[in-house]
């Protein structure tokens, strides 16, 4: 597809498709980078060729969609869980049909528990310290 504007007098006007294509081509020239985020969502299915992740910056709430090929993800053998903090290596890409910015991942490294999982673990330890999980406190189901 050519990225050429339609001329309306002095004004150059691009179609949405042409604009998205131009942005995608520009993003394709950017270098590979590392991004740190908390796994907010992880979608994989045996029938899909791609694993979909949503990464979140816990400090600002900003999110970024990321994808990685299922074979590459399986070779990493990470067993990622939502809430874990990861470093993701990849390239910026634009899904042209919807104009959505994302990261095409080539590598993922687990860094540790995310903010939410750490808070949950602290809460569990505190409640256990108060004896709230003790067997003698459990009630029979009705």
XYZ file of C-alpha atoms in Angstrom:
142
model
C 0.000 0.000 0.000
C 1.343 3.406 -0.935
C 1.328 6.088 1.704
C 0.282 9.069 -0.335
C -2.001 11.875 0.724
C -5.016 13.086 -1.174
C -4.643 16.754 -2.030
C -7.457 19.130 -1.122
C -6.085 22.420 -2.329
C -3.003 23.065 -0.175
C -4.029 20.431 2.383
C -2.528 16.929 2.329
C -4.990 14.413 3.805
C -4.118 10.802 4.630
C -6.601 7.980 5.006
C -6.657 6.213 8.371
C -5.088 3.151 6.730
C -2.289 5.181 5.164
C -1.604 6.986 8.443
C -1.491 3.713 10.392
C 0.784 2.170 7.768
C 3.176 5.112 7.980
C 3.291 4.890 11.780
C 3.854 1.111 11.592
C 6.746 1.598 9.163
C 8.295 4.229 11.445
C 7.952 1.986 14.513
C 9.583 -0.841 12.564
C 12.779 1.215 12.369
C 13.050 1.599 16.150
C 15.531 -0.618 18.013
C 14.704 -3.566 20.243
C 14.108 -2.439 23.847
C 13.442 -3.861 27.319
C 10.227 -2.917 29.140
C 9.466 -3.614 32.813
C 5.907 -4.215 33.922
C 3.564 -6.258 36.023
C 1.618 -8.983 34.200
C -1.947 -7.719 34.423
C -3.417 -10.270 32.032
C -2.058 -13.392 30.341
C -4.024 -15.137 27.593
C -2.904 -18.349 25.977
C -4.761 -21.133 24.286
C -3.457 -24.347 22.721
C -5.183 -23.405 19.452
C -3.559 -19.959 19.243
C -0.155 -19.351 17.689
C 0.340 -16.288 19.901
C 0.389 -15.595 23.649
C -1.136 -12.246 24.639
C -0.011 -10.254 27.693
C -1.042 -6.949 29.166
C 1.730 -5.253 31.125
C 1.063 -2.583 33.735
C 3.217 0.065 35.361
C 2.053 -0.193 38.994
C 3.214 3.351 39.759
C 1.115 5.062 37.090
C -1.428 2.476 35.974
C -0.240 2.754 32.352
C -0.733 -0.452 30.348
C 0.839 -1.957 27.238
C -0.288 -4.939 25.184
C 2.447 -7.409 24.284
C 2.499 -10.541 22.148
C 4.939 -13.407 21.788
C 4.784 -16.497 19.600
C 3.499 -19.544 21.468
C 6.579 -21.604 20.586
C 8.940 -18.902 21.862
C 6.861 -18.520 25.039
C 6.810 -22.273 25.651
C 10.611 -22.488 25.208
C 11.029 -19.875 27.962
C 9.297 -22.313 30.357
C 8.397 -19.514 32.785
C 4.905 -20.506 33.885
C 4.084 -16.825 34.383
C 1.225 -15.782 36.628
C -0.759 -12.577 36.619
C 0.717 -10.136 39.122
C 4.372 -11.053 38.539
C 6.901 -8.419 37.509
C 8.743 -9.124 34.266
C 11.248 -7.625 31.861
C 10.101 -8.020 28.252
C 12.425 -7.539 25.296
C 10.843 -6.636 22.004
C 10.017 -4.122 19.330
C 7.244 -1.579 19.162
C 4.585 -2.469 16.625
C 1.252 -1.103 15.512
C -1.723 -3.349 14.870
C -2.773 -1.415 11.806
C -6.385 -2.595 11.596
C -7.184 -0.965 14.953
C -4.334 1.500 15.313
C -3.216 -0.144 18.581
C 0.349 0.205 19.811
C 1.938 -2.921 21.238
C 5.187 -4.713 21.912
C 6.211 -7.766 19.881
C 8.210 -9.695 22.472
C 11.267 -11.796 21.737
C 12.242 -12.556 25.352
C 10.664 -12.427 28.807
C 12.435 -12.627 32.164
C 10.707 -12.986 35.528
C 11.897 -10.324 37.972
C 9.712 -11.042 40.992
C 6.340 -10.616 42.556
C 4.414 -7.532 41.542
C 3.058 -4.909 43.933
C -0.338 -6.605 44.287
C 1.064 -10.075 44.939
C 3.500 -8.666 47.496
C 0.640 -6.900 49.287
C -1.393 -10.121 49.266
C 1.534 -12.104 50.691
C 2.033 -9.514 53.456
C -1.685 -9.686 54.297
C -1.615 -13.497 54.429
C 1.396 -13.434 56.784
C -0.278 -10.862 59.040
C -3.553 -12.812 59.205
C -1.683 -16.065 59.844
C 0.233 -14.328 62.636
C -3.111 -13.383 64.199
C -4.122 -17.049 64.078
C -6.968 -16.481 61.634
C -5.983 -19.511 59.524
C -5.615 -21.849 62.520
C -7.434 -25.180 62.228
C -9.342 -24.609 65.489
C -10.913 -21.437 64.043
C -12.357 -23.237 61.020
C -16.094 -23.770 61.062
C -17.911 -26.672 59.436
C -19.676 -25.956 56.172
C -23.472 -25.653 56.523
